[in-house]
Coordinates of C-alpha atoms in Angstrom, one line a residue:
M24 CA -89.0 24.1 -15.5
L25 CA -85.2 24.2 -16.4
P26 CA -82.8 23.2 -13.7
V27 CA -80.6 26.0 -12.1
V28 CA -76.9 25.8 -13.0
N29 CA -76.0 25.9 -9.3
D30 CA -78.1 22.9 -8.6
L31 CA -76.4 20.8 -11.2
P32 CA -75.2 17.5 -9.7
P33 CA -71.4 17.0 -9.8
A34 CA -71.7 13.8 -11.9
A35 CA -73.9 15.6 -14.5
A36 CA -71.6 18.6 -14.5
A37 CA -68.6 16.4 -15.1
L38 CA -70.3 14.5 -17.9
I39 CA -71.3 17.7 -19.6
V40 CA -67.8 19.1 -19.4
L41 CA -66.3 15.9 -20.7
G42 CA -68.7 15.9 -23.7
G43 CA -68.0 19.6 -24.3
L44 CA -64.2 18.9 -24.4
L45 CA -64.6 16.2 -26.9
A46 CA -66.9 18.3 -29.0
S47 CA -64.1 21.0 -29.0
S48 CA -61.8 18.5 -30.8
I49 CA -64.3 18.3 -33.6
F50 CA -64.1 22.1 -33.9
A51 CA -60.3 22.0 -33.7
D52 CA -60.2 19.3 -36.5
A53 CA -62.5 21.4 -38.7
V54 CA -60.3 24.6 -38.3
A55 CA -57.1 22.6 -38.7
S56 CA -58.3 21.1 -41.9
R57 CA -58.9 24.6 -43.4
T58 CA -55.7 26.3 -42.0
R59 CA -52.1 25.3 -41.3
L60 CA -52.6 25.5 -37.5
P61 CA -52.0 22.2 -35.7
R62 CA -55.0 20.9 -33.9
I63 CA -53.0 20.5 -30.7
S64 CA -52.4 24.3 -30.6
L65 CA -56.1 24.9 -31.3
L66 CA -57.1 22.6 -28.4
V67 CA -54.8 24.5 -26.0
L68 CA -56.2 27.7 -27.1
V69 CA -59.7 26.2 -26.3
G70 CA -58.5 25.5 -22.9
L71 CA -57.2 29.1 -22.5
S72 CA -60.8 30.3 -23.5
V73 CA -62.2 28.1 -20.8
A74 CA -59.7 29.6 -18.3
I75 CA -60.8 33.2 -19.3
V76 CA -64.5 32.4 -18.8
Q77 CA -64.0 30.5 -15.7
Q78 CA -61.7 33.0 -14.0
L79 CA -62.4 36.4 -15.4
V80 CA -66.1 36.0 -16.2
L81 CA -67.4 33.6 -13.6
G82 CA -64.8 34.6 -10.9
L83 CA -63.9 31.0 -10.1
P84 CA -60.4 29.9 -9.1
A85 CA -58.1 28.1 -11.6
G86 CA -57.9 24.4 -11.9
R87 CA -61.6 23.6 -10.9
L88 CA -62.8 22.6 -14.4
L89 CA -63.2 18.9 -13.5
D90 CA -62.0 19.0 -9.8
G91 CA -60.5 15.6 -8.9
L92 CA -61.3 14.0 -12.3
G93 CA -58.9 16.1 -14.5
E94 CA -55.7 14.7 -12.9
P95 CA -56.3 11.0 -13.7
L96 CA -57.4 11.8 -17.2
V97 CA -54.2 13.7 -17.8
Q98 CA -52.2 10.8 -16.1
V99 CA -53.7 8.2 -18.4
A100 CA -53.2 10.3 -21.5
L101 CA -49.4 10.7 -20.7
V102 CA -49.0 7.1 -19.9
M103 CA -50.6 6.0 -23.2
V104 CA -48.1 8.4 -25.0
A105 CA -45.1 7.0 -23.1
F106 CA -46.2 3.4 -23.7
L107 CA -46.4 4.0 -27.4
L108 CA -43.0 5.7 -27.5
G109 CA -41.5 2.8 -25.6
G110 CA -42.8 0.7 -28.5
E111 CA -40.6 2.7 -30.9
L112 CA -37.4 1.6 -29.1
T113 CA -36.9 -1.7 -30.6
L114 CA -33.3 -3.2 -30.7
A115 CA -33.3 -3.0 -34.4
R116 CA -34.1 0.6 -34.3
L117 CA -31.7 1.4 -31.5
R118 CA -28.9 -0.2 -33.4
T119 CA -29.2 2.4 -36.1
T120 CA -30.4 5.5 -34.2
G121 CA -29.5 4.8 -30.6
P122 CA -26.2 6.6 -30.6
L123 CA -27.7 9.5 -32.5
I124 CA -30.5 9.8 -30.0
L125 CA -28.1 9.9 -27.2
I126 CA -25.8 12.5 -28.7
V127 CA -28.6 14.9 -29.7
S128 CA -30.6 14.5 -26.5
L129 CA -27.6 15.0 -24.2
S130 CA -26.6 18.1 -26.2
V131 CA -30.1 19.6 -26.1
V132 CA -30.4 18.8 -22.3
G133 CA -26.9 20.1 -21.4
V134 CA -27.0 23.3 -23.5
G135 CA -30.6 24.0 -22.8
A136 CA -30.2 23.8 -19.0
L137 CA -27.0 25.9 -19.0
A138 CA -28.6 28.6 -21.1
V139 CA -31.7 28.9 -18.9
G140 CA -29.8 28.7 -15.6
L141 CA -26.9 30.9 -16.4
G142 CA -29.1 33.3 -18.3
L143 CA -31.6 33.8 -15.5
W144 CA -28.9 34.1 -12.8
A145 CA -27.0 36.7 -15.0
L146 CA -30.3 38.7 -15.3
G147 CA -30.5 38.9 -11.5
F148 CA -33.1 36.4 -10.6
P149 CA -32.7 34.4 -7.3
L150 CA -30.4 31.3 -7.5
A151 CA -33.1 29.0 -6.4
V152 CA -35.4 30.2 -9.2
A153 CA -32.7 30.1 -11.8
V154 CA -31.6 26.6 -11.0
S155 CA -35.1 25.3 -10.6
L156 CA -36.2 26.6 -14.0
A157 CA -33.0 25.3 -15.6
A158 CA -33.9 21.8 -14.5
I159 CA -37.6 22.2 -15.4
S160 CA -36.7 23.3 -18.9
V161 CA -35.3 20.0 -19.7
A162 CA -38.7 18.2 -19.8
T163 CA -40.4 17.9 -23.2
D164 CA -44.1 17.0 -23.7
P165 CA -44.0 13.7 -25.6
A166 CA -47.7 14.0 -26.4
A167 CA -47.4 17.1 -28.6
V168 CA -44.3 15.9 -30.4
Q169 CA -45.7 12.5 -31.1
E170 CA -49.1 13.7 -32.3
S171 CA -47.4 16.3 -34.6
I172 CA -45.2 13.7 -36.1
H173 CA -48.2 11.2 -36.4
A174 CA -50.2 13.9 -38.2
S175 CA -47.4 14.7 -40.6
G176 CA -46.9 11.1 -41.6
D177 CA -43.1 11.7 -41.7
T178 CA -41.1 8.4 -41.2
R179 CA -37.6 9.9 -42.1
L180 CA -34.6 9.9 -39.8
R181 CA -35.5 13.2 -38.2
A182 CA -39.0 11.9 -37.2
R183 CA -37.7 8.7 -35.8
L184 CA -34.9 10.7 -33.9
L185 CA -37.4 13.0 -32.4
L186 CA -39.6 10.1 -31.2
G187 CA -36.6 8.5 -29.7
I188 CA -35.5 11.7 -27.9
V189 CA -38.8 12.4 -26.3
A190 CA -39.1 8.8 -25.2
I191 CA -36.0 9.3 -22.9
D192 CA -36.3 13.1 -22.4
D193 CA -38.3 12.8 -19.3
A194 CA -35.8 10.4 -17.7
W195 CA -33.1 13.1 -18.3
G196 CA -35.5 15.7 -16.8
I197 CA -36.2 13.7 -13.6
L198 CA -32.5 13.2 -13.2
V199 CA -31.4 16.7 -13.8
F200 CA -34.3 18.0 -11.6
G201 CA -33.3 15.7 -8.7
L202 CA -29.6 16.5 -8.9
A203 CA -30.4 20.3 -9.1
M204 CA -32.8 20.2 -6.1
S205 CA -30.2 18.2 -4.1
V206 CA -27.4 20.7 -4.9
L207 CA -29.7 23.6 -3.9
G208 CA -30.6 21.6 -0.7
W209 CA -27.0 21.3 0.1
G210 CA -26.2 24.9 -0.6
L211 CA -29.3 26.5 0.9
Q212 CA -30.7 24.1 3.5
G213 CA -27.9 21.8 4.5
A214 CA -26.8 18.3 3.4
A215 CA -29.8 16.5 4.9
G216 CA -32.3 18.3 2.6
G217 CA -30.1 17.7 -0.4
E218 CA -29.6 13.9 0.3
H219 CA -33.4 13.5 0.8
L220 CA -34.2 15.0 -2.6
L221 CA -31.4 13.0 -4.3
L222 CA -32.9 9.8 -2.8
E223 CA -36.3 10.8 -4.0
A224 CA -34.9 11.2 -7.6
V225 CA -33.1 7.9 -7.5
W226 CA -36.4 6.1 -6.3
E227 CA -38.4 7.9 -8.9
L228 CA -36.1 6.7 -11.7
G229 CA -35.1 3.2 -10.2
G230 CA -38.6 2.4 -9.0
A231 CA -40.0 3.3 -12.4
L232 CA -37.5 0.9 -14.1
L233 CA -38.5 -1.8 -11.7
L234 CA -42.3 -1.2 -12.1
G235 CA -42.0 -1.2 -15.9
A236 CA -40.1 -4.6 -15.8
V237 CA -42.6 -6.1 -13.3
I238 CA -45.5 -5.2 -15.5
G239 CA -43.8 -5.4 -18.9
L240 CA -42.3 -8.9 -18.7
P241 CA -45.5 -10.8 -18.0
A242 CA -47.4 -8.5 -20.5
A243 CA -44.8 -9.4 -23.1
W244 CA -45.5 -13.1 -22.6
L245 CA -49.3 -12.6 -22.5
T246 CA -49.6 -10.3 -25.5
G247 CA -50.6 -12.1 -28.6
R248 CA -51.9 -15.2 -26.8
L249 CA -55.3 -13.6 -26.6
A250 CA -57.5 -13.4 -29.7
P251 CA -57.4 -10.1 -31.6
G252 CA -60.4 -7.6 -30.9
Q253 CA -62.0 -7.0 -27.6
P254 CA -59.8 -9.2 -25.4
T255 CA -56.6 -7.5 -26.7
Q256 CA -58.2 -4.1 -26.2
V257 CA -59.1 -5.0 -22.5
E258 CA -55.4 -6.2 -22.0
A259 CA -54.1 -2.9 -23.4
I260 CA -56.4 -0.7 -21.3
A261 CA -55.5 -2.8 -18.2
L262 CA -51.8 -2.2 -18.7
I263 CA -52.3 1.6 -19.0
L264 CA -54.5 1.8 -15.9
L265 CA -52.2 -0.4 -13.8
L266 CA -49.2 1.7 -14.8
A267 CA -50.9 5.0 -14.1
G268 CA -52.3 3.8 -10.7
L269 CA -49.3 1.9 -9.4
S270 CA -46.8 4.6 -10.4
T271 CA -48.8 7.3 -8.6
W272 CA -49.2 5.1 -5.5
L273 CA -45.5 4.2 -5.5
G274 CA -44.3 7.7 -6.2
V275 CA -42.2 6.8 -9.3
S276 CA -42.2 8.3 -12.9
S277 CA -45.3 6.9 -14.7
L278 CA -43.8 8.0 -18.1
L279 CA -40.6 6.1 -17.6
A280 CA -42.4 3.0 -16.3
A281 CA -44.8 3.0 -19.2
M282 CA -41.9 3.5 -21.7
V283 CA -40.0 0.5 -20.2
T284 CA -43.2 -1.6 -20.4
G285 CA -43.7 -0.6 -24.1
M286 CA -40.1 -1.3 -24.9
L287 CA -40.1 -4.8 -23.3
I288 CA -43.2 -5.7 -25.1
A289 CA -42.0 -4.4 -28.4
N290 CA -38.7 -6.5 -28.1
L291 CA -39.9 -9.7 -26.4
S292 CA -43.3 -10.3 -27.9
R293 CA -43.7 -11.7 -31.4
H294 CA -47.2 -10.2 -31.7
H295 CA -46.5 -6.9 -30.0
T296 CA -48.2 -4.8 -32.6
R297 CA -51.6 -5.7 -31.3
S298 CA -51.4 -3.9 -27.9
F299 CA -50.0 -0.8 -29.5
S300 CA -52.6 -0.7 -32.2
E301 CA -55.4 -1.0 -29.6
I302 CA -53.9 2.0 -27.5
E303 CA -53.6 4.0 -30.8
H304 CA -57.3 3.5 -31.4
I305 CA -58.5 5.0 -28.1
E306 CA -55.6 7.5 -27.4
W307 CA -57.0 10.6 -29.0
P308 CA -59.9 11.3 -26.7
F309 CA -57.6 11.2 -23.7
L310 CA -55.1 13.5 -25.5
V311 CA -58.0 16.0 -26.1
F312 CA -58.6 16.1 -22.4
F313 CA -54.9 16.6 -21.8
F314 CA -54.4 19.5 -24.2
V315 CA -57.6 21.4 -23.2
L316 CA -57.0 21.0 -19.5
S317 CA -53.4 22.2 -20.0
G318 CA -54.7 25.4 -21.4
A319 CA -57.5 25.7 -18.8
S320 CA -55.0 25.4 -15.9
V321 CA -53.4 28.8 -16.5
D322 CA -53.9 31.0 -13.4
L323 CA -54.6 34.4 -15.2
L324 CA -54.8 36.4 -12.0
H325 CA -51.2 35.8 -11.1
L326 CA -49.5 36.1 -14.5
H327 CA -48.7 39.7 -14.0
E328 CA -46.4 38.9 -11.1
A329 CA -44.0 37.0 -13.2
Q330 CA -44.0 38.9 -16.5
G331 CA -40.3 39.6 -16.7
L332 CA -39.3 36.0 -15.7
I333 CA -41.8 34.5 -18.2
L334 CA -40.4 36.4 -21.1
A335 CA -36.7 35.7 -20.1
Y336 CA -37.5 32.0 -19.6
L337 CA -39.2 31.7 -23.0
A338 CA -36.4 33.3 -24.8
L339 CA -33.6 31.4 -23.1
R340 CA -35.3 28.0 -23.4
L341 CA -35.9 28.6 -27.1
A342 CA -32.3 29.7 -27.6
G343 CA -31.0 26.7 -25.5
R344 CA -33.0 24.2 -27.5
L345 CA -31.9 25.8 -30.8
L346 CA -28.2 25.8 -29.9
G347 CA -28.3 22.4 -28.3
G348 CA -29.8 20.9 -31.4
M349 CA -27.2 22.6 -33.6
L350 CA -24.4 21.3 -31.4
G351 CA -25.9 17.8 -31.4
V352 CA -26.2 17.7 -35.3
R353 CA -22.6 18.9 -35.6
L354 CA -21.3 16.2 -33.2
A355 CA -23.3 13.6 -35.1
R356 CA -21.2 14.1 -38.1
V357 CA -22.0 10.8 -40.0
R358 CA -25.7 11.5 -40.2
Q359 CA -25.9 15.3 -40.0
A360 CA -26.7 15.6 -43.7
D361 CA -30.1 14.0 -42.9
L362 CA -30.9 16.4 -40.1
P363 CA -31.9 20.1 -40.1
R364 CA -29.6 22.2 -37.9
D365 CA -32.6 23.7 -36.0
I366 CA -34.0 20.2 -35.0
G367 CA -33.9 21.5 -31.3
L368 CA -36.8 23.8 -32.0
A369 CA -39.0 20.7 -32.4
L370 CA -38.3 19.8 -28.8
T371 CA -39.9 22.9 -27.3
P372 CA -43.4 21.7 -26.2
Q373 CA -43.6 21.3 -22.4
A374 CA -46.5 20.2 -20.3
G375 CA -47.4 17.8 -17.4
V376 CA -43.9 16.8 -16.2
A377 CA -42.7 20.4 -16.2
M378 CA -45.7 21.5 -14.1
G379 CA -45.2 18.6 -11.8
M380 CA -41.6 19.7 -11.3
A381 CA -42.7 23.2 -10.7
L382 CA -45.0 22.0 -7.9
L383 CA -42.2 20.2 -6.2
A384 CA -39.9 23.2 -6.5
A385 CA -42.7 25.5 -5.1
E386 CA -43.1 23.2 -2.1
R387 CA -39.2 23.2 -1.6
F388 CA -39.0 27.0 -1.9
P389 CA -42.3 28.4 -0.9
E390 CA -41.0 32.0 -0.9
H391 CA -40.6 31.6 -4.7
G392 CA -43.7 29.3 -5.2
T393 CA -46.0 31.8 -6.9
L394 CA -43.2 33.0 -9.2
L395 CA -42.2 29.6 -10.3
L396 CA -45.7 28.2 -10.8
S397 CA -46.9 31.3 -12.8
T398 CA -43.8 31.1 -15.0
V399 CA -44.1 27.4 -15.7
V400 CA -47.8 27.4 -16.4
A401 CA -47.7 30.5 -18.6
S402 CA -44.6 29.2 -20.6
T403 CA -46.4 25.9 -20.9
L404 CA -49.3 27.6 -22.6
V405 CA -47.0 29.3 -25.1
F406 CA -44.9 26.2 -25.8
E407 CA -47.9 23.9 -26.2
T408 CA -49.4 26.4 -28.6
V409 CA -46.3 27.3 -30.6
G410 CA -44.4 24.0 -30.2
P411 CA -46.4 21.8 -32.6
M412 CA -46.0 24.5 -35.3
L413 CA -42.2 24.4 -34.7
V414 CA -42.3 20.6 -35.0
R415 CA -44.1 20.9 -38.3
R416 CA -41.6 23.5 -39.5
V417 CA -38.7 21.3 -38.8
L418 CA -40.3 18.3 -40.5
R419 CA -41.1 20.3 -43.6
E420 CA -37.5 21.4 -44.1
A421 CA -35.6 19.7 -46.9
S422 CA -32.7 17.4 -46.0

């Protein structure tokens, strides 16, 4: 007799869901190979289909696909991406592209945040909503950008520049968000609330730098001393799990800590390529979980409450990224011939960090919580679907 679905043990249900998510990546690869659609966008759409069935057909609340298992899978995926991006920031590369990364990233961050904040405020949305979304808009999803560049095989200046920008983008995002929340705290809730949030932002950044150094320095010494193969793979996985777990426990940025660790290993270890190669070999299954779960997290029942704000945020963030990238290319006069003017559009994907910031903002301003969360989750779905296409478009343009 066949088992009843309601009697399915939680462990069996989780294993079936995980297998189904990985199988969806095979479908995405098959469709992507026959179309021009990026497989990342297809995986996000698979997640949206799961959300539709889960919420509209089965009547279940959002976010219960894997219960408590989804969050650590997403965390591990993002830490892997940040670790690999940190490995791109070698001293030799920073000497040639470091100033360019700084100019373009600051331009995109500054113009983008101002465009969203001032635009939403001018449209009549509450100040707390406008400032919160302006800070949240700074964050970029490094996984989508990195995977799109990796799939394209592009190694030109624009590709290296984008990898460098997304490697430090979340640091800017955390800093801007912390400052924005502290300013709002001073203005709306008194100096004590603002100082508390500012100290949290300082710890999130400073603690991440410290954790990255504590793990990265001994790892740089150890890397390469083990034989290639299984020992090195265990070493690489251990680094990722330690970074993900300790950063969560300490309340610091896991992305920044992983990036610092990767950067230290890349610059201090003579055999640094081994750990990065092992991570690249096992990274994709975790990214599949990340992209599908991002699409499945959309709360479809509350989207109608924020339709106007969602549309305004989408338009203003796209405009801010475009204008910020154009300004950055213009300021970087020496190398601008090698860069497309619309390079900012390749920095539109947003995911985990933005949703984490939205949760913090919703806790800080509960009267706007539903509005903020609905806007960020819905816009994340759009940007995760369209963003990889924009990355490909920018990479395809002639110099």
